[in-house]
XYZ file of C-alpha atoms in Angstrom:
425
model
C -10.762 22.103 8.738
C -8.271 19.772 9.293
C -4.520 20.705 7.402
C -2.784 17.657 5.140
C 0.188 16.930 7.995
C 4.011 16.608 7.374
C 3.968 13.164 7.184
C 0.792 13.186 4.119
C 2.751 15.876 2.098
C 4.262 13.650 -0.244
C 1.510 11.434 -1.247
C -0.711 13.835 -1.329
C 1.163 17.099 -3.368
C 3.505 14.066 -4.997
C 0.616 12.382 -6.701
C -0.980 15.172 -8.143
C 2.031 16.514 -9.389
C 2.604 13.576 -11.212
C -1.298 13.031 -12.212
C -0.885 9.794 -10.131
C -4.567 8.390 -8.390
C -3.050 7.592 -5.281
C -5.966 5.311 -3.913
C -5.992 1.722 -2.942
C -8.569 -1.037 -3.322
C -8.807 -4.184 -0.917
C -10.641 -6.900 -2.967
C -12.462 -9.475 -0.637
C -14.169 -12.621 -1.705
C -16.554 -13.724 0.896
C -17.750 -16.998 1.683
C -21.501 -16.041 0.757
C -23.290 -13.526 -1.736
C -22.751 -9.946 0.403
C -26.375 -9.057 2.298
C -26.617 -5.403 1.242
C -28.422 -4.209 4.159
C -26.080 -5.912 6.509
C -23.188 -4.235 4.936
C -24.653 -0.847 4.971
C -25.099 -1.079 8.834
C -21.416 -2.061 9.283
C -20.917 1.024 7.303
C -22.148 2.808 9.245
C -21.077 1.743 12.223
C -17.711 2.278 10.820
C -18.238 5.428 9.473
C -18.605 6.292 13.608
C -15.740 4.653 14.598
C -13.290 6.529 12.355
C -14.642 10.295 11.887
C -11.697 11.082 11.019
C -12.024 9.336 8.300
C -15.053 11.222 6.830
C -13.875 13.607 4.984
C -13.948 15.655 1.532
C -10.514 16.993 0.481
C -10.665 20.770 -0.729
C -8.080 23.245 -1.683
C -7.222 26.869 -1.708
C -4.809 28.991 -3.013
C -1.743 27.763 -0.435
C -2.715 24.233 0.328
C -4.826 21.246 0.398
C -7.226 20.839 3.837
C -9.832 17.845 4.719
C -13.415 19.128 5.688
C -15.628 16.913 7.806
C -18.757 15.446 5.661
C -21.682 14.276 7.354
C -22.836 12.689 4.385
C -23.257 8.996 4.578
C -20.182 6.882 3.098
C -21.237 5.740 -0.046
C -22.371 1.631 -0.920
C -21.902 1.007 -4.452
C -23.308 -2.324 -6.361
C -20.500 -2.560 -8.762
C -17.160 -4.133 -9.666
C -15.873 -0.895 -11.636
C -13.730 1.329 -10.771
C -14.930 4.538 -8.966
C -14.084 7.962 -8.302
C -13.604 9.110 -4.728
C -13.961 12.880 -3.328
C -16.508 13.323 -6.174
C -20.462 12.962 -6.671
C -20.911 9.463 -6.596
C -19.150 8.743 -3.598
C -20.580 11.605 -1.659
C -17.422 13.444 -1.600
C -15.967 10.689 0.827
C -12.266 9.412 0.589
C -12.971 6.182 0.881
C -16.565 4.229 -0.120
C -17.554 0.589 0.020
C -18.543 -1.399 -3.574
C -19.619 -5.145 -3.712
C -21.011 -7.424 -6.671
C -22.139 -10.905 -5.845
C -19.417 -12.377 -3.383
C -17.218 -9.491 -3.833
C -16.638 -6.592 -1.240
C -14.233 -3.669 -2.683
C -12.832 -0.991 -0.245
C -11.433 1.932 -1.818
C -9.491 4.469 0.147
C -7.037 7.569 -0.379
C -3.648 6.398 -0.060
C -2.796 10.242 0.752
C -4.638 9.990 4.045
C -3.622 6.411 5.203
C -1.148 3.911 4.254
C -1.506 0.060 4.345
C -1.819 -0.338 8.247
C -4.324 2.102 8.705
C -5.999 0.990 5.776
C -6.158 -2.699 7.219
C -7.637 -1.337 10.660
C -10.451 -0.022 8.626
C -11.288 -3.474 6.573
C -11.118 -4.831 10.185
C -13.798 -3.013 11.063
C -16.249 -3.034 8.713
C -15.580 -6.728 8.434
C -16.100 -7.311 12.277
C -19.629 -5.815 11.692
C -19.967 -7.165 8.862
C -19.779 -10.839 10.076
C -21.003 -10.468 13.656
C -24.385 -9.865 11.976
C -24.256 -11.941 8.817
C -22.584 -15.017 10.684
C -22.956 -14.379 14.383
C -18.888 -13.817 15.072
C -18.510 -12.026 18.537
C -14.725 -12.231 18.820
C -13.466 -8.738 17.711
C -9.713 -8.794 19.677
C -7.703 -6.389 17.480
C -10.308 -4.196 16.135
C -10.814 -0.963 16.388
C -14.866 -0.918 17.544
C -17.544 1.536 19.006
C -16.710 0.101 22.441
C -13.389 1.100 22.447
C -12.904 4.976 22.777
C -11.441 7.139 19.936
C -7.546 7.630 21.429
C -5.687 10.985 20.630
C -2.927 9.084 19.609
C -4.972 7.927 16.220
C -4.628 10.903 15.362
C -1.414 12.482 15.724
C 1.043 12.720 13.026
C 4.497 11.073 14.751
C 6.269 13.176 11.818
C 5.235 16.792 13.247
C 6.754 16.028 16.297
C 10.510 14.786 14.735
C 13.130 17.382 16.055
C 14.233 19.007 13.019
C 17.573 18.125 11.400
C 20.082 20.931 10.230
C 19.946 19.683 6.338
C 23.080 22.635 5.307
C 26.096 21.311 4.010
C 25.038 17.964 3.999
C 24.866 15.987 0.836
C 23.147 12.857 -0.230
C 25.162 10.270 -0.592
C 26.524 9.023 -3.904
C 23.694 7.010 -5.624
C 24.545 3.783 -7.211
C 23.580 3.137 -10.636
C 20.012 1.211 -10.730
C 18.482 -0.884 -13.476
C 15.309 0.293 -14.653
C 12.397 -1.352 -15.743
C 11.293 1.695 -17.626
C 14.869 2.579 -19.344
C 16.917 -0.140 -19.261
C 14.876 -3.052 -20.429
C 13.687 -2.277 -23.750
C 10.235 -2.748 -22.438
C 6.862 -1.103 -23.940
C 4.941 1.276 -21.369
C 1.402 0.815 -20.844
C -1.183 1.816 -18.624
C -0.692 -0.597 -15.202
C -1.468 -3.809 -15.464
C -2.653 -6.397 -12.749
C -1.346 -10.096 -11.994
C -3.361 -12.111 -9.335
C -1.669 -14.962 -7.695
C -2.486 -17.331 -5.321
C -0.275 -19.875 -3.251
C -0.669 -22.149 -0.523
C 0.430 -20.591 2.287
C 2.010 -23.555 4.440
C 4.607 -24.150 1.305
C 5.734 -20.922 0.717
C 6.107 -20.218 4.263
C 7.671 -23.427 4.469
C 10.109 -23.144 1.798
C 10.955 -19.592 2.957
C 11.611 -20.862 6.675
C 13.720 -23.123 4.843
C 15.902 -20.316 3.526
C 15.661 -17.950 6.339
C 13.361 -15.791 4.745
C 9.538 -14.185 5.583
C 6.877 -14.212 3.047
C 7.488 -10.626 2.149
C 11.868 -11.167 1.964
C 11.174 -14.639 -0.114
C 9.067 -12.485 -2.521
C 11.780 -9.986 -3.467
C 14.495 -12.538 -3.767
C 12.596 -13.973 -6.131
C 12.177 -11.199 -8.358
C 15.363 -9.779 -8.331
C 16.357 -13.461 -9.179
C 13.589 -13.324 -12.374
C 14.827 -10.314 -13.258
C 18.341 -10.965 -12.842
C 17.871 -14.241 -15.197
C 16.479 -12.053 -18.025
C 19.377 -9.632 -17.906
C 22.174 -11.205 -16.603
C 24.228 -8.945 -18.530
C 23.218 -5.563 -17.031
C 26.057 -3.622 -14.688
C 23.431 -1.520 -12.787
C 22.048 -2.740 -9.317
C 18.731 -4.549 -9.262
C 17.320 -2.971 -6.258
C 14.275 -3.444 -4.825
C 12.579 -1.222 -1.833
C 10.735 -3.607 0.737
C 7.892 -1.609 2.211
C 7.916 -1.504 6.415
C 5.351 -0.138 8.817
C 7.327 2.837 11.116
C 4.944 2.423 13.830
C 6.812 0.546 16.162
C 10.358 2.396 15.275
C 8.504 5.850 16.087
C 6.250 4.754 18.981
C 3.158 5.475 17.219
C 1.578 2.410 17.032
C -1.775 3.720 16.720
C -1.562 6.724 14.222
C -3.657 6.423 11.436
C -1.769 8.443 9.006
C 0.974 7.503 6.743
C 4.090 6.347 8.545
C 6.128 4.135 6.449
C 10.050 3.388 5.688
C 11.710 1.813 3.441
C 14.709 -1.567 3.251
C 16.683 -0.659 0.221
C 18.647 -4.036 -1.226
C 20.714 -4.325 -3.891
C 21.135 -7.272 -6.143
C 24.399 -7.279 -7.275
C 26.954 -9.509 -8.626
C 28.835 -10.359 -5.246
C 24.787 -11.617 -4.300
C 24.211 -13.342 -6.858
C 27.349 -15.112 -6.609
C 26.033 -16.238 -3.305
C 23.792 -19.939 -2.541
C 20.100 -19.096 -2.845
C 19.908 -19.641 1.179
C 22.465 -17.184 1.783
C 20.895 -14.470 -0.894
C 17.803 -14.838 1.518
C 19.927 -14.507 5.020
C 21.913 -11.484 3.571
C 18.276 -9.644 2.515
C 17.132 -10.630 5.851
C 20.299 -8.941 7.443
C 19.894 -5.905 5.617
C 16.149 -5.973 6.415
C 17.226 -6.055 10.346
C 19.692 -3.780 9.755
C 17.586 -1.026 8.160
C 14.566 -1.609 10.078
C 16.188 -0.746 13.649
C 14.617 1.778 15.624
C 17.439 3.884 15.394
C 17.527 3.637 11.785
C 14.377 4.437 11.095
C 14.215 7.204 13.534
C 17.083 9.021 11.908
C 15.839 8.966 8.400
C 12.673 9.462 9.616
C 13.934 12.900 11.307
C 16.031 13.763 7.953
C 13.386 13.389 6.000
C 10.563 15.303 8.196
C 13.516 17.951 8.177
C 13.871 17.752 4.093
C 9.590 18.314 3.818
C 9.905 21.012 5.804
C 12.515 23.011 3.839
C 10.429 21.918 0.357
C 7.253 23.270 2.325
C 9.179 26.751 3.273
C 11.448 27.363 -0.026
C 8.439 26.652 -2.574
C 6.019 29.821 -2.952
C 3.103 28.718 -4.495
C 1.376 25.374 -4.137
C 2.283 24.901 -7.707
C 5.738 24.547 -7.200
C 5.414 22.195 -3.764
C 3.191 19.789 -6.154
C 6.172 20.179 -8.785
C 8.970 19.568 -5.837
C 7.480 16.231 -4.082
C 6.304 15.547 -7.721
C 9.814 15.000 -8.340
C 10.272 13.044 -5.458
C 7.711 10.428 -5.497
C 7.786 10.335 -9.862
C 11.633 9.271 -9.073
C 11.305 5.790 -7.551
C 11.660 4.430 -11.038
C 14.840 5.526 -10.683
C 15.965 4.632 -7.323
C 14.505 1.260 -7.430
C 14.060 -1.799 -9.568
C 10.802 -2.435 -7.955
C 9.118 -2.369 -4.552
C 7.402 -4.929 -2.328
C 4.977 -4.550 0.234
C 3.788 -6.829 2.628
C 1.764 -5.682 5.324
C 1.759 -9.325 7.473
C -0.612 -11.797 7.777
C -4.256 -11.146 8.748
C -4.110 -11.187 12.745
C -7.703 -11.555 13.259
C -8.703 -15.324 13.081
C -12.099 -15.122 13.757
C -12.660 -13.904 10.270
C -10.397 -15.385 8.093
C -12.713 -18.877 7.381
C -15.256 -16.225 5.785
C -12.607 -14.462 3.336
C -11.706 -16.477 0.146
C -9.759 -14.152 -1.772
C -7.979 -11.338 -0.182
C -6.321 -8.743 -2.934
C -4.277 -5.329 -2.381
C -4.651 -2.974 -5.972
C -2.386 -0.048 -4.919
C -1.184 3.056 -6.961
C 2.407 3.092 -8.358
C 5.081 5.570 -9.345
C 7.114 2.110 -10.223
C 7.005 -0.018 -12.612
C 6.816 -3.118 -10.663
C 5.346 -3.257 -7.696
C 3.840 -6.609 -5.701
C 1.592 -6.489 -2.777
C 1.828 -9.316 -0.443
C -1.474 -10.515 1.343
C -1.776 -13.842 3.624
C -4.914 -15.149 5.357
C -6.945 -18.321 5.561
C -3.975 -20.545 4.516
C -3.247 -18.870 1.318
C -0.722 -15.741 0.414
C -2.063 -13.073 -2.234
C 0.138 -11.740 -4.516
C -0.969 -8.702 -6.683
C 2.069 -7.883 -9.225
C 1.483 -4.192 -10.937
C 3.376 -3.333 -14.052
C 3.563 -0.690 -16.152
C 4.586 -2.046 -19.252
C 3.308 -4.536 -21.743
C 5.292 -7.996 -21.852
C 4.914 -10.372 -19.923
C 8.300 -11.372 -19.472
C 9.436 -10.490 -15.647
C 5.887 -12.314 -14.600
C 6.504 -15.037 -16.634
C 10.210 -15.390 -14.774
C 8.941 -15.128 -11.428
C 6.828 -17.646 -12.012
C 9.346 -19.746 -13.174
C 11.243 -19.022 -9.857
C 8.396 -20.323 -8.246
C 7.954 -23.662 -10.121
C 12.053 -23.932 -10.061
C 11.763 -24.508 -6.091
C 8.807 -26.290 -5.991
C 6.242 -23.723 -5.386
C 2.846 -23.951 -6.164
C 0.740 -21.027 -7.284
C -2.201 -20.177 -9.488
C -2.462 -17.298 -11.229
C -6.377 -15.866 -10.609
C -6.453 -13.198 -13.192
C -4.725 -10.276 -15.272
C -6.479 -7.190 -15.434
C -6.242 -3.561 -15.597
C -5.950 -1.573 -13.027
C -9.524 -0.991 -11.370
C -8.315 1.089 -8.440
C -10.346 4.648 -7.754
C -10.066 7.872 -9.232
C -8.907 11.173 -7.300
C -9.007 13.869 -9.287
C -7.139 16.984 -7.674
C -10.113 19.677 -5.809
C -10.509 22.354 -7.707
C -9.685 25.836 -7.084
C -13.080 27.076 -4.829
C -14.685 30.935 -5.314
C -15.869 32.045 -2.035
């Protein structure tokens, strides 16, 4: 048995106290039709290299626990959406679809975040395409030849001192615009932009304007948003997603360890040149993502988990609690972007096409950032109907010269968790 740690409370207790599917799927067009029996050996051979990985989620009556499943990772021949920890996928968190050209990973954003999630893809794909196309150059992945570290697997977060949390109070919130409330907007079940851009000119422009792929990308939606309601008092502010690894010196956890750049939009911003909008988003995104930074609200909020974990009774009311906390980032933010950087590992980019991130949201605009094989992938979620914030960052692209396609709108296709149920023993 293997206990959900500190640092997994959240996604896992938030999302199903919100109903939320917290799962992930990486969408990969290949340059070929996928071999089925190739893939299934890279499966496999994946499936060795991260056991702890390969696992079925159960509960009882004080907590959620992994168990280790010997059952093979499932290989699905479909484009739909699936359900993980359930029949068809053998009980696994994650499982492996394709259809024609098209490889799907879908994983369980409660046991692994974005970086952890990548090292996986790596992986499979290294195995993949050493025996479909002969590729022998696997610097950066994680293989069978290198040994399974300890440090994969600890949790940086147990190991925070704690923080004494009495007394102390948050600090005074600033009034956000929301998507949800604000806009006059219709909710809907998510829905999924696909957009494709050269890379060279948006890195280009960006370099221009001292910004990185992932910066230039949130400029230039609090700048479409912004131009729809120009009018509004609250701040536009946007979370920008950043990988804690380095800041905690756990570069090789797989387990969710993530922080957060909070920037607000104001008026004294938007007053500012477009150059200097970017250069005081990429100040606050130095700023914020210091070591020291992150360390400290890393500690405050392994502290603030804890007391949830010891005040709440029942596993009820901890599902209720980080509920709260993760259903609330409509409220703290605007919307989020996440960019996880571009794909390191050249000797597979000429054989990926199309490279797509489908994540869960508790927001109602979220855009994943992708780059590899000369092109950047953006995947804009939204939870409500119109088209109109889309439809103005796309305009902020063609304003500066930026070309783009979009590649498809869709609903959401990512898996389906359901919560474990309540075993008799």
């Amino acid at each position: 048995m293997h206990n959900v740690t500190l640092g997994e409370v959240l996604p896992v207790m938030g999302s199903f106290g919100i109903n939320l599917d917290y799962t992930v799927r990486l969408k990969l067009r290949l340059l070929n039709q996928v071999d089925e029996e190739v893939l299934k050996e890279a499966i496999e051979k994946t499936r060795q290299r991260y056991p702890y990985f390969c696992v079925r989620m159960k509960r009882d009556g004080e907590k959620f626990f992994y168990e280790d499943n010997p059952a093979p990772i499932a290989l699905l021949h479909t484009d739909r959406s699936v359900c993980l920890n359930a029949p068809e996928t053998n009980f696994h968190v994650w499982c492996v679809c394709y259809y024609e050209d098209w490889v799907y990973l879908d994983v369980y954003h409660g046991i692994t975040d974005g970086t952890g999630m990548y090292q996986l893809l790596a992986t499979l794909l290294f195995y993949y395409c050493e025996k479909r196309y002969g590729v022998t150059d696997h610097a950066g992945v994680r293989t069978l030849d290198d040994p399974l570290s300890p440090e994969e697997m600890v949790d940086p977060l147990e190991n925070l001192p704690p923080v004494d949390l009495s007394g102390k109070k948050a600090p005074e919130a600033v009034p956000v615009f929301s998507l949800s409330r604000d806009a006059g907007l219709t909710p809907s079940s998510p829905q999924i932009w696909d957009i494709e851009i050269p890379e060279a000119a948006f890195v280009s422009f960006g370099s221009a304007n001292d910004a990185s792929p992932g910066t230039m990308a949130t400029i230039l939606f609090a700048r479409a948003i912004d131009a729809l309601y120009p009018k509004t008092k609250k701040a536009i502010m946007s979370k920008y997603v950043v990988n804690a690894r380095p800041m905690l010196h756990a570069e090789k956890t797989h387990h969710n360890c993530i922080d957060g750049v909070s920037f607000a939009y104001t008026e004294r911003v938007r007053a500012l040149p477009f150059e200097q909008q970017c250069t005081v988003h990429r100040g606050s995104t130095f700023f914020q993502s210091d070591t020291d930074s992150v360390y400290a609200k890393q500690m405050g909020m392994a502290s603030y988990y804890r007391s949830i974990l010891q005040k709440c009774p029942t596993l009820e009311a901890k599902k209720q609690a980080f509920g709260r906390m993760m259903g609330g980032a409509d409220s703290a933010y605007t919307y989020i972007v996440s960019y996880v950087g571009q794909w390191k590992l050249k000797a597979l980019s000429p054989y990926i096409l199309e490279f797509w991130t489908h994540v869960p949201s508790a927001n109602s605009l979220e855009t994943e950032v992708a780059a590899v094989n000369g092109k950047i992938f953006l995947s804009v979620h939204q939870a409500f109907q119109e088209d109109y914030v889309i439809k103005s960052f796309l305009h902020q692209l063609e304003e500066h010269g930026i070309p783009y396609k979009v590649r498809q709108k869709a609903p959401s296709d990512n898996a389906k968790f359901p919560e474990p149920v309540l075993e008799s023993y």
